[in-house]
Short mmCIF file of C-alpha atoms in Angstrom, two decimals:
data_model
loop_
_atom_site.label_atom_id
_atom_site.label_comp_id
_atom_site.label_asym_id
_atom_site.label_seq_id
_atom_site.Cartn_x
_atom_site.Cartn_y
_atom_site.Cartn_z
CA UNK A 1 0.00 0.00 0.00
CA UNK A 2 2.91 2.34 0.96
CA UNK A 3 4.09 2.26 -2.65
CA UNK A 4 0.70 2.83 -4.17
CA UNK A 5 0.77 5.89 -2.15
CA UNK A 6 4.17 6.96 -2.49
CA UNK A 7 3.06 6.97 -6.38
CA UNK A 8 -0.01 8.90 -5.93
CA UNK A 9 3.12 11.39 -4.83
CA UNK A 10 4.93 11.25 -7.61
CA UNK A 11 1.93 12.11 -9.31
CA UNK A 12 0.70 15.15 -7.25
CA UNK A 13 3.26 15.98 -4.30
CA UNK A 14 0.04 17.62 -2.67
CA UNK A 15 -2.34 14.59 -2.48
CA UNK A 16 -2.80 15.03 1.25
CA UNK A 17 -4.63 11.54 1.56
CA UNK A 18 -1.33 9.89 0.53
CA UNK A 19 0.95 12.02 2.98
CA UNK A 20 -1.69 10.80 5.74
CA UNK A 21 -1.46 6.83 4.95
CA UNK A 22 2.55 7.36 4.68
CA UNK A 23 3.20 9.21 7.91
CA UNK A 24 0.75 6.95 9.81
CA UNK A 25 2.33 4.22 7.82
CA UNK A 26 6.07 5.04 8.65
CA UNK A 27 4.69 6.15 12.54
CA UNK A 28 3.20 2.32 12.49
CA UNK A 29 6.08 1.16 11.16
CA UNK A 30 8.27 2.54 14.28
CA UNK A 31 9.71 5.25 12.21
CA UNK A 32 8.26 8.74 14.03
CA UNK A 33 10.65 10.83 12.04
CA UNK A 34 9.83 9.86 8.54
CA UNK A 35 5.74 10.64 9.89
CA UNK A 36 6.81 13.84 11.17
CA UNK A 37 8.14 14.53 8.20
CA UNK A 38 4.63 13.58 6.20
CA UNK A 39 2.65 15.58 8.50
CA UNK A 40 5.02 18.29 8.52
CA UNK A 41 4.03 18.51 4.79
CA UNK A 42 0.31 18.35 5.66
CA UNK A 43 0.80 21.39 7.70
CA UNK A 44 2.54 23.51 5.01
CA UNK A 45 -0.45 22.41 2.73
CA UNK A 46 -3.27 23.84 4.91
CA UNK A 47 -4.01 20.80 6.62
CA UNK A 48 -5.09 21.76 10.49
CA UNK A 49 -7.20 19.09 11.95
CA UNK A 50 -6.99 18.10 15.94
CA UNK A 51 -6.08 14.24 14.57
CA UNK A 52 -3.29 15.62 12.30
CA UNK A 53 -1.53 17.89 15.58
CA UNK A 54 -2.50 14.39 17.68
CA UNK A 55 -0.41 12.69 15.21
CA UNK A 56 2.63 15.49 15.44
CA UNK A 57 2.58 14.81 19.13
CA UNK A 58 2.69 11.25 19.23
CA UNK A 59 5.92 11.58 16.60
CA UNK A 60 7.68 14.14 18.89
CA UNK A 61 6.62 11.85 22.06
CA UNK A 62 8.10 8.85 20.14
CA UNK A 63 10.99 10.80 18.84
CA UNK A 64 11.66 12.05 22.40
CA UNK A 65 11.07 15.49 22.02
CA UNK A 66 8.88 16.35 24.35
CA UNK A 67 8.29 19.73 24.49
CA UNK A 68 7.57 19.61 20.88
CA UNK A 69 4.87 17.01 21.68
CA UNK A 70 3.01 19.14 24.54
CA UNK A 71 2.94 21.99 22.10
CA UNK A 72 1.07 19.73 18.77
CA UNK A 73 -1.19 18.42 21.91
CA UNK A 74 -1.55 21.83 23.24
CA UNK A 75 -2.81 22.87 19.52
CA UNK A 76 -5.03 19.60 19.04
CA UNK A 77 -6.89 20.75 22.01
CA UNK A 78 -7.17 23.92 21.28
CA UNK A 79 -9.41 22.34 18.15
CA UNK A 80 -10.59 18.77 18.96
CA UNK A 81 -13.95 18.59 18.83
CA UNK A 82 -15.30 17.01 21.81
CA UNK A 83 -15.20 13.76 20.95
CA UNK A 84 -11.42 13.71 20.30
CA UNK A 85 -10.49 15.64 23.41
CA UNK A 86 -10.31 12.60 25.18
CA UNK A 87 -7.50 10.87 23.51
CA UNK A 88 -5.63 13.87 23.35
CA UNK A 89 -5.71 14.79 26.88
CA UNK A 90 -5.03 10.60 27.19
CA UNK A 91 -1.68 11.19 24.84
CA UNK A 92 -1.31 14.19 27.18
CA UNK A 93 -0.54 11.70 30.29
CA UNK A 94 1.28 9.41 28.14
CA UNK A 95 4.27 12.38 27.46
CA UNK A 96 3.98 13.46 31.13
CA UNK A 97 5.25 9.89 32.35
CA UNK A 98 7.78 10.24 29.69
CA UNK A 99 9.01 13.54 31.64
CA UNK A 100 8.65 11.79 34.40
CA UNK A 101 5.49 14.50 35.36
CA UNK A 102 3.21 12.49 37.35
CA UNK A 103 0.98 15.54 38.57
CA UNK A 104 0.15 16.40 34.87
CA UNK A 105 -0.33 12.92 33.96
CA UNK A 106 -2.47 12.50 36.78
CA UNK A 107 -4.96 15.65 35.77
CA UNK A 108 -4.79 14.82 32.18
CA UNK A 109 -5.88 11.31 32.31
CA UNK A 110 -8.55 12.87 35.01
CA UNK A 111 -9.65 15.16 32.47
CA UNK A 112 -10.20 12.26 29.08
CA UNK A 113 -12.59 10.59 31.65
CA UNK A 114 -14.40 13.30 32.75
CA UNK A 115 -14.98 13.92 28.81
CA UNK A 116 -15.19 10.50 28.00
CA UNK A 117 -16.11 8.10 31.20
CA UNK A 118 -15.92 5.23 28.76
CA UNK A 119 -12.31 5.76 27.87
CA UNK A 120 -10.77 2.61 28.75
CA UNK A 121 -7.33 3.04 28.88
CA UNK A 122 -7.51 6.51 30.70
CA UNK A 123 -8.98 3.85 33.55
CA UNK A 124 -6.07 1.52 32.93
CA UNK A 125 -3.53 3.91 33.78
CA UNK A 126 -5.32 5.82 36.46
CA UNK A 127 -5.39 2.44 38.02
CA UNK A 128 -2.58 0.69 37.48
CA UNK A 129 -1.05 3.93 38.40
CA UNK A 130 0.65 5.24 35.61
CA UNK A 131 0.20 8.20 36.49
#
């Protein structure tokens, strides 16, 4: 699939529906750089969407740049509808353990249940006590 979309590319370098499917595919494929680098593009093309700066901060969490990732989550929430706010504010806790921010993890996961009191693994890792 990767290299039916990498020729939809070559074809039209702005086909944002092939830059998605790549950077989730290279993010999937344990390679958060190369997405960054696809959703980068999506970004200089127009593209704003609360799923798109989601997917920025999962790459910089993955990549270890963290402050990078709070920001893109910072920026999803500032437009996910509600419905999406909970798994941002879920990949919210997931970079404060990374920073070793338990506090912020803590409220964040507090905060995707109190949006979403279905959200399964906001419960996990209140639980277990991830955060």
């Amino acid at each position: 699939a990767a290299a039916a979309y990498r020729g939809a590319l070559a074809l039209d370098a702005t086909n944002t529906e092939a830059l998605a499917c790549l950077g989730a595919s290279a993010f999937y494929g344990d390679q958060p750089e190369v997405a960054l680098r696809y959703y980068r593009r999506l970004l200089a093309l127009g593209a704003h969407s609360a799923s798109l700066w989601n997917n920025v901060g999962l790459c910089c969490f993955h990549a270890a740049q963290y402050d990078l990732a709070l920001a893109a989550l910072t920026r999803a929430l500032a437009i996910a509808p509600d419905a999406e706010a909970a798994d941002v504010w879920y990949n919210v806790s997931q970079v404060a353990v990374g920073i070793g921010d338990l506090g912020l993890a803590y409220q964040a996961l507090k905060v995707a249940l109190s949006m979403d009191p279905g959200h399964a693994e906001a419960y996990v890792n209140l639980v277990n006590g991830a955060a």
